[in-house]
Amino acid sequence: MTTAADRRKQNKDAGFSLLELLIAVIILAIIVIPLLNLFLSSNRLNIKSRQTLRATTAAQDIMEGLKAYDMEEIKAQFKDPASGFYVIDSRMIKGGVKEEFALEKDGAGNPAENLYVFSMEELNMQGSKFDAKIVADGRGYMDPARFPGHSTHSYSDSFFKGEKCTVCGAFKDGTKHEGIFNDAAMADARSIDKKNGTFVESDNIRQAVMDSVFADRNMEKAIKDKLKASGVADTALSAEYDKLRDPINPNMVCYKNAASFFTKVSRTIEVTIVASSEKDENGVEKAAMEVDQTYTFTYKDLSGGDVTVTTKGSMDSGYIVDKQPCGNITRIVDEATGDQKINVNIFYYPLYGASVPDEIIVKNGSGADLNLLIAKQRHDTGDPADRDYLMDSQLMAAEQAYRVNVKIQDGGGSPLVSDRFSLKTNLGLNLVGKQFMGGVPGSDIKVPTQLTVNGTNMDLSGGSNMNIFTLDGVRSPMGKPAASGEITELIYDVEVSVYEEGAAVKGFPDDMRMIVIGGSTTN
C-alpha cells in the first residue's frame, strides 16, 4: 500500500489532499482572524483619534476667535453673520450660526442676565463636520449687589487663586469674595496682535525721550547758564545738571513735573498705514503700519529766549520712535461683500501737564475700513518713591486737565468719513480705579471737552453719531447704556463644546459631545 507521500513522490504534480488543505485553512484562520480584528480595531481607534483631534482643533480655533472680540461684537456676529462673521473662517461653516438659542432661566423664569449660548452647525474641519456650542457666562464677575450677602466684595491680588464662590462665581481668597470686575475702567485691548498692527509706548521710550532732551547741547548750555547765575560754581555745574535727571535727587525732572520745568511741552503720535507687498495665505495683500512719535520741550535761556528741543527718542539708548515699523496687518475680508477691515491698536501714556493737547494722527492709506483702538496707559509702579508715580487723587486732577485730539485721515490727509472706521477708546475716561475727587470714591466727574475726533467734541453724555465705544466694561456706544440683559463683560467664563454632526438639531445631547474646553476670558 502506498501512502499519499509516496504518491506525491511518484507524481510531481500532485497537490495537498482536501483534508490537509482544510487543516491549513483552519490554522490560518485561527491566526489571521484575531490579527484582522486587531487591525480593524486599530483603524477604528485611529479614525476616532483623528476625529477627536480635528474636533479639538475646531474648539481651539473657536476659542482663539472669541478672544479677538468683545461680547458685543460676538453677539453681533452671531445675530447677523451676513454682515461679517470672523470668530472662525465663515467658509468653514456649511450650516448656520445662532445666537441665544437656549438661555437659562432665573428663579422667576426670566432669561438669565449675562449668560449667552451660541451654536454652529456643520463646522468643516479638515474634511470632517461637527456642530459646536459656545457658552459665555459673565455672571460671576458682575456687581456683587446682585448677589445677596456679598455686598462686601473687594479686589485682591489673590483673585485668580483658590476655589470659586458657589454663590457669585468669583474666586475665594480665604477672607473675602471678589467682585465689581466688570464695572472698572480698563485699558486692555480685545482685538490685538502684539506683533502686527499694534504700537505700545513703553517706559523705555519715555526714558529715552527725556535722556535725549538733557543730552541736547543747547538745552544743557541754557540750564547751566541759569545754574551759574544762581551761584553754582563752574566746577559743580556738570554735577548739578546731572542731578536734574538723577532718580535719587528730589528735584529730578520727569514727566510728572515736566510742566513746572519747561515752558512748553507737546507730543504728536502719527500712525501711517499703507498697502503692503506681502500677502496672506489667501493671496490678499496685507497693510503695513509704522509710527512716528515726536516730543517738543521748550525752556527759557538766561536772556529769556526760548530753547526748543524736538526729539523722537535717544539713538544712544536704542529707543527711538522714527518711522518705527509695527508689522504687516492681515485684512479681515467679508466673503459676501468683499469689504475689508484692519485692526490697529495704540497704547500710550498721556502727556499730563502738556501746554497743548496730545495729538494722535492716524493716516489710513490701506483702502480698508479701520477698527481702531486707542488706550491711555497708567504709569503705575505702585511705588510712591517712583518720581513719575501718581496717586489716585493726583491722577484724577491730571486727568481733568488732560486733553487729546484724534485725527483719523485717509492716505491723503483728509478726514476719514465716520462710516469707514470705528473707535474703541478710554480717552474720555479717568484711569483711576474709581472716579473720585479728593479721595472720596463715587464722584461722577465728566469732562465734555476732553476728547475730539476730527474736530468734533466727544463726551460721555452722547450727542454724537460717530461710532465711538468706551473701554469701561459697559461696552456700549458712548452715552448709550447697555440694555437690560445684555452681556457686556470684560471678564467672563467661556466653554466651547464640539459635537458630532447633527447634534444641534437634537439639542446637543451629552452622548454626542466629543470635546469641551473652557476657561476665563479677560477681553
mmCIF file of N, CA and C in Angstrom, residues 134-196:
data_model
loop_
_atom_site.group_PDB
_atom_site.id
_atom_site.type_symbol
_atom_site.label_atom_id
_atom_site.label_comp_id
_atom_site.label_asym_id
_atom_site.label_seq_id
_atom_site.Cartn_x
_atom_site.Cartn_y
_atom_site.Cartn_z
ATOM 1 N N ILE A 134 -21.264 77.193 22.202
ATOM 2 C CA ILE A 134 -20.424 78.126 22.951
ATOM 3 C C ILE A 134 -21.262 78.727 24.069
ATOM 4 N N VAL A 135 -20.759 78.658 25.280
ATOM 5 C CA VAL A 135 -21.431 79.259 26.431
ATOM 6 C C VAL A 135 -20.534 80.349 26.997
ATOM 7 N N ALA A 136 -21.044 81.586 27.064
ATOM 8 C CA ALA A 136 -20.317 82.714 27.653
ATOM 9 C C ALA A 136 -21.072 83.159 28.894
ATOM 10 N N ASP A 137 -20.404 83.088 30.035
ATOM 11 C CA ASP A 137 -21.066 83.338 31.313
ATOM 12 C C ASP A 137 -20.290 84.387 32.104
ATOM 13 N N GLY A 138 -20.864 85.591 32.221
ATOM 14 C CA GLY A 138 -20.208 86.658 32.957
ATOM 15 C C GLY A 138 -20.826 86.921 34.311
ATOM 16 N N ARG A 139 -21.726 86.046 34.756
ATOM 17 C CA ARG A 139 -22.474 86.310 35.986
ATOM 18 C C ARG A 139 -21.580 86.366 37.219
ATOM 19 N N GLY A 140 -20.505 85.605 37.214
ATOM 20 C CA GLY A 140 -19.659 85.552 38.392
ATOM 21 C C GLY A 140 -18.775 86.761 38.583
ATOM 22 N N TYR A 141 -18.773 87.676 37.607
ATOM 23 C CA TYR A 141 -17.857 88.808 37.681
ATOM 24 C C TYR A 141 -18.603 90.136 37.653
ATOM 25 N N MET A 142 -19.899 90.095 37.942
ATOM 26 C CA MET A 142 -20.692 91.311 37.868
ATOM 27 C C MET A 142 -20.800 91.976 39.237
ATOM 28 N N ASP A 143 -21.533 93.065 39.292
ATOM 29 C CA ASP A 143 -21.718 93.848 40.504
ATOM 30 C C ASP A 143 -22.225 92.945 41.630
ATOM 31 N N PRO A 144 -21.489 92.868 42.755
ATOM 32 C CA PRO A 144 -21.890 91.958 43.832
ATOM 33 C C PRO A 144 -23.232 92.309 44.463
ATOM 34 N N ALA A 145 -23.760 93.520 44.200
ATOM 35 C CA ALA A 145 -25.068 93.881 44.747
ATOM 36 C C ALA A 145 -26.150 92.936 44.239
ATOM 37 N N ARG A 146 -25.864 92.264 43.117
ATOM 38 C CA ARG A 146 -26.842 91.333 42.560
ATOM 39 C C ARG A 146 -26.893 90.038 43.368
ATOM 40 N N PHE A 147 -25.889 89.831 44.224
ATOM 41 C CA PHE A 147 -25.815 88.588 44.966
ATOM 42 C C PHE A 147 -25.990 88.883 46.449
ATOM 43 N N PRO A 148 -27.141 88.631 47.029
ATOM 44 C CA PRO A 148 -27.404 88.951 48.437
ATOM 45 C C PRO A 148 -26.334 88.359 49.351
ATOM 46 N N GLY A 149 -25.919 89.166 50.325
ATOM 47 C CA GLY A 149 -24.926 88.698 51.284
ATOM 48 C C GLY A 149 -23.507 88.844 50.798
ATOM 49 N N HIS A 150 -23.319 89.400 49.581
ATOM 50 C CA HIS A 150 -21.975 89.533 49.032
ATOM 51 C C HIS A 150 -21.671 90.980 48.667
ATOM 52 N N SER A 151 -22.201 91.917 49.412
ATOM 53 C CA SER A 151 -22.004 93.325 49.083
ATOM 54 C C SER A 151 -20.648 93.846 49.529
ATOM 55 N N THR A 152 -19.865 93.031 50.237
ATOM 56 C CA THR A 152 -18.567 93.479 50.728
ATOM 57 C C THR A 152 -17.427 92.977 49.858
ATOM 58 N N HIS A 153 -17.726 92.556 48.640
ATOM 59 C CA HIS A 153 -16.672 92.088 47.747
ATOM 60 C C HIS A 153 -15.611 93.168 47.573
ATOM 61 N N SER A 154 -14.378 92.759 47.447
ATOM 62 C CA SER A 154 -13.300 93.708 47.175
ATOM 63 C C SER A 154 -12.209 92.999 46.402
ATOM 64 N N TYR A 155 -11.453 93.755 45.620
ATOM 65 C CA TYR A 155 -10.411 93.163 44.786
ATOM 66 C C TYR A 155 -9.168 92.865 45.608
ATOM 67 N N SER A 156 -8.499 91.774 45.340
ATOM 68 C CA SER A 156 -7.215 91.472 45.981
ATOM 69 C C SER A 156 -6.334 90.755 44.983
ATOM 70 N N ASP A 157 -5.024 90.711 45.276
ATOM 71 C CA ASP A 157 -4.062 90.096 44.363
ATOM 72 C C ASP A 157 -4.272 88.594 44.232
ATOM 73 N N SER A 158 -5.023 88.012 45.132
ATOM 74 C CA SER A 158 -5.213 86.565 45.122
ATOM 75 C C SER A 158 -6.461 86.153 44.355
ATOM 76 N N PHE A 159 -6.964 87.059 43.525
ATOM 77 C CA PHE A 159 -8.235 86.787 42.834
ATOM 78 C C PHE A 159 -8.206 85.482 42.063
ATOM 79 N N PHE A 160 -7.160 85.227 41.288
ATOM 80 C CA PHE A 160 -7.143 84.039 40.442
ATOM 81 C C PHE A 160 -6.553 82.831 41.166
ATOM 82 N N LYS A 161 -6.748 82.765 42.463
ATOM 83 C CA LYS A 161 -6.273 81.633 43.249
ATOM 84 C C LYS A 161 -7.456 81.027 43.995
ATOM 85 N N GLY A 162 -7.325 79.779 44.366
ATOM 86 C CA GLY A 162 -8.352 79.163 45.198
ATOM 87 C C GLY A 162 -9.559 78.701 44.412
ATOM 88 N N GLU A 163 -10.654 78.469 45.125
ATOM 89 C CA GLU A 163 -11.861 77.926 44.525
ATOM 90 C C GLU A 163 -12.886 79.008 44.268
ATOM 91 N N LYS A 164 -13.850 78.679 43.412
ATOM 92 C CA LYS A 164 -14.915 79.632 43.117
ATOM 93 C C LYS A 164 -15.949 79.678 44.238
ATOM 94 N N CYS A 165 -16.483 80.855 44.444
ATOM 95 C CA CYS A 165 -17.604 81.021 45.368
ATOM 96 C C CYS A 165 -18.844 80.413 44.710
ATOM 97 N N THR A 166 -19.551 79.562 45.437
ATOM 98 C CA THR A 166 -20.722 78.890 44.854
ATOM 99 C C THR A 166 -21.904 79.819 44.692
ATOM 100 N N VAL A 167 -21.857 80.995 45.318
ATOM 101 C CA VAL A 167 -22.970 81.941 45.219
ATOM 102 C C VAL A 167 -22.786 82.877 44.033
ATOM 103 N N CYS A 168 -21.592 83.500 43.933
ATOM 104 C CA CYS A 168 -21.415 84.516 42.898
ATOM 105 C C CYS A 168 -20.447 84.103 41.803
ATOM 106 N N GLY A 169 -19.755 82.980 41.959
ATOM 107 C CA GLY A 169 -18.862 82.510 40.913
ATOM 108 C C GLY A 169 -17.466 83.074 40.985
ATOM 109 N N ALA A 170 -17.216 84.059 41.847
ATOM 110 C CA ALA A 170 -15.880 84.624 41.985
ATOM 111 C C ALA A 170 -15.009 83.681 42.805
ATOM 112 N N PHE A 171 -13.697 83.892 42.726
ATOM 113 C CA PHE A 171 -12.778 83.024 43.428
ATOM 114 C C PHE A 171 -12.590 83.460 44.871
ATOM 115 N N LYS A 172 -12.426 82.504 45.765
ATOM 116 C CA LYS A 172 -12.208 82.793 47.170
ATOM 117 C C LYS A 172 -10.739 83.120 47.426
ATOM 118 N N ASP A 173 -10.488 84.029 48.349
ATOM 119 C CA ASP A 173 -9.106 84.315 48.732
ATOM 120 C C ASP A 173 -8.857 83.969 50.194
ATOM 121 N N GLY A 174 -9.787 83.286 50.817
ATOM 122 C CA GLY A 174 -9.632 82.879 52.191
ATOM 123 C C GLY A 174 -10.258 83.839 53.183
ATOM 124 N N THR A 175 -10.475 85.082 52.771
ATOM 125 C CA THR A 175 -11.058 86.058 53.692
ATOM 126 C C THR A 175 -12.266 86.760 53.092
ATOM 127 N N LYS A 176 -12.150 87.222 51.867
ATOM 128 C CA LYS A 176 -13.233 87.955 51.227
ATOM 129 C C LYS A 176 -13.515 87.385 49.848
ATOM 130 N N HIS A 177 -14.719 87.646 49.363
ATOM 131 C CA HIS A 177 -15.057 87.324 47.981
ATOM 132 C C HIS A 177 -14.756 88.532 47.112
ATOM 133 N N GLU A 178 -14.550 88.280 45.821
ATOM 134 C CA GLU A 178 -14.181 89.369 44.924
ATOM 135 C C GLU A 178 -15.417 89.857 44.151
ATOM 136 N N GLY A 179 -15.291 91.017 43.517
ATOM 137 C CA GLY A 179 -16.440 91.480 42.743
ATOM 138 C C GLY A 179 -16.209 92.788 42.025
ATOM 139 N N ILE A 180 -17.210 93.254 41.340
ATOM 140 C CA ILE A 180 -17.254 94.506 40.591
ATOM 141 C C ILE A 180 -16.147 94.581 39.540
ATOM 142 N N PHE A 181 -15.797 93.465 38.923
ATOM 143 C CA PHE A 181 -14.726 93.490 37.935
ATOM 144 C C PHE A 181 -15.167 94.113 36.619
ATOM 145 N N ASN A 182 -16.424 93.983 36.314
ATOM 146 C CA ASN A 182 -16.881 94.491 35.029
ATOM 147 C C ASN A 182 -17.441 95.900 35.102
ATOM 148 N N ASP A 183 -17.174 96.587 36.189
ATOM 149 C CA ASP A 183 -17.597 97.977 36.306
ATOM 150 C C ASP A 183 -16.403 98.928 36.299
ATOM 151 N N ALA A 184 -15.194 98.398 36.274
ATOM 152 C CA ALA A 184 -13.990 99.237 36.364
ATOM 153 C C ALA A 184 -13.524 99.659 34.979
ATOM 154 N N ALA A 185 -12.973 100.865 34.889
ATOM 155 C CA ALA A 185 -12.401 101.322 33.624
ATOM 156 C C ALA A 185 -11.113 100.563 33.361
ATOM 157 N N MET A 186 -11.011 99.959 32.198
ATOM 158 C CA MET A 186 -9.825 99.165 31.862
ATOM 159 C C MET A 186 -9.321 99.589 30.491
ATOM 160 N N ALA A 187 -8.013 99.523 30.308
ATOM 161 C CA ALA A 187 -7.414 99.945 29.042
ATOM 162 C C ALA A 187 -6.847 98.759 28.288
ATOM 163 N N ASP A 188 -7.483 97.594 28.420
ATOM 164 C CA ASP A 188 -7.000 96.410 27.729
ATOM 165 C C ASP A 188 -7.620 96.316 26.339
ATOM 166 N N ALA A 189 -6.898 95.715 25.411
ATOM 167 C CA ALA A 189 -7.416 95.538 24.063
ATOM 168 C C ALA A 189 -8.146 94.213 23.962
ATOM 169 N N ARG A 190 -9.134 94.140 23.082
ATOM 170 C CA ARG A 190 -9.772 92.865 22.791
ATOM 171 C C ARG A 190 -9.188 92.287 21.510
ATOM 172 N N SER A 191 -9.189 93.064 20.462
ATOM 173 C CA SER A 191 -8.720 92.561 19.175
ATOM 174 C C SER A 191 -7.300 93.055 18.979
ATOM 175 N N ILE A 192 -6.324 92.286 19.427
ATOM 176 C CA ILE A 192 -4.952 92.777 19.435
ATOM 177 C C ILE A 192 -3.978 91.703 18.972
ATOM 178 N N ASP A 193 -3.113 92.076 18.075
ATOM 179 C CA ASP A 193 -1.992 91.251 17.646
ATOM 180 C C ASP A 193 -0.742 92.018 18.048
ATOM 181 N N LYS A 194 -0.025 91.515 19.033
ATOM 182 C CA LYS A 194 1.092 92.264 19.589
ATOM 183 C C LYS A 194 2.251 92.412 18.602
ATOM 184 N N LYS A 195 2.247 91.639 17.537
ATOM 185 C CA LYS A 195 3.314 91.742 16.542
ATOM 186 C C LYS A 195 2.913 92.626 15.375
ATOM 187 N N ASN A 196 1.661 92.584 15.001
ATOM 188 C CA ASN A 196 1.210 93.315 13.821
ATOM 189 C C ASN A 196 0.059 94.244 14.166
#
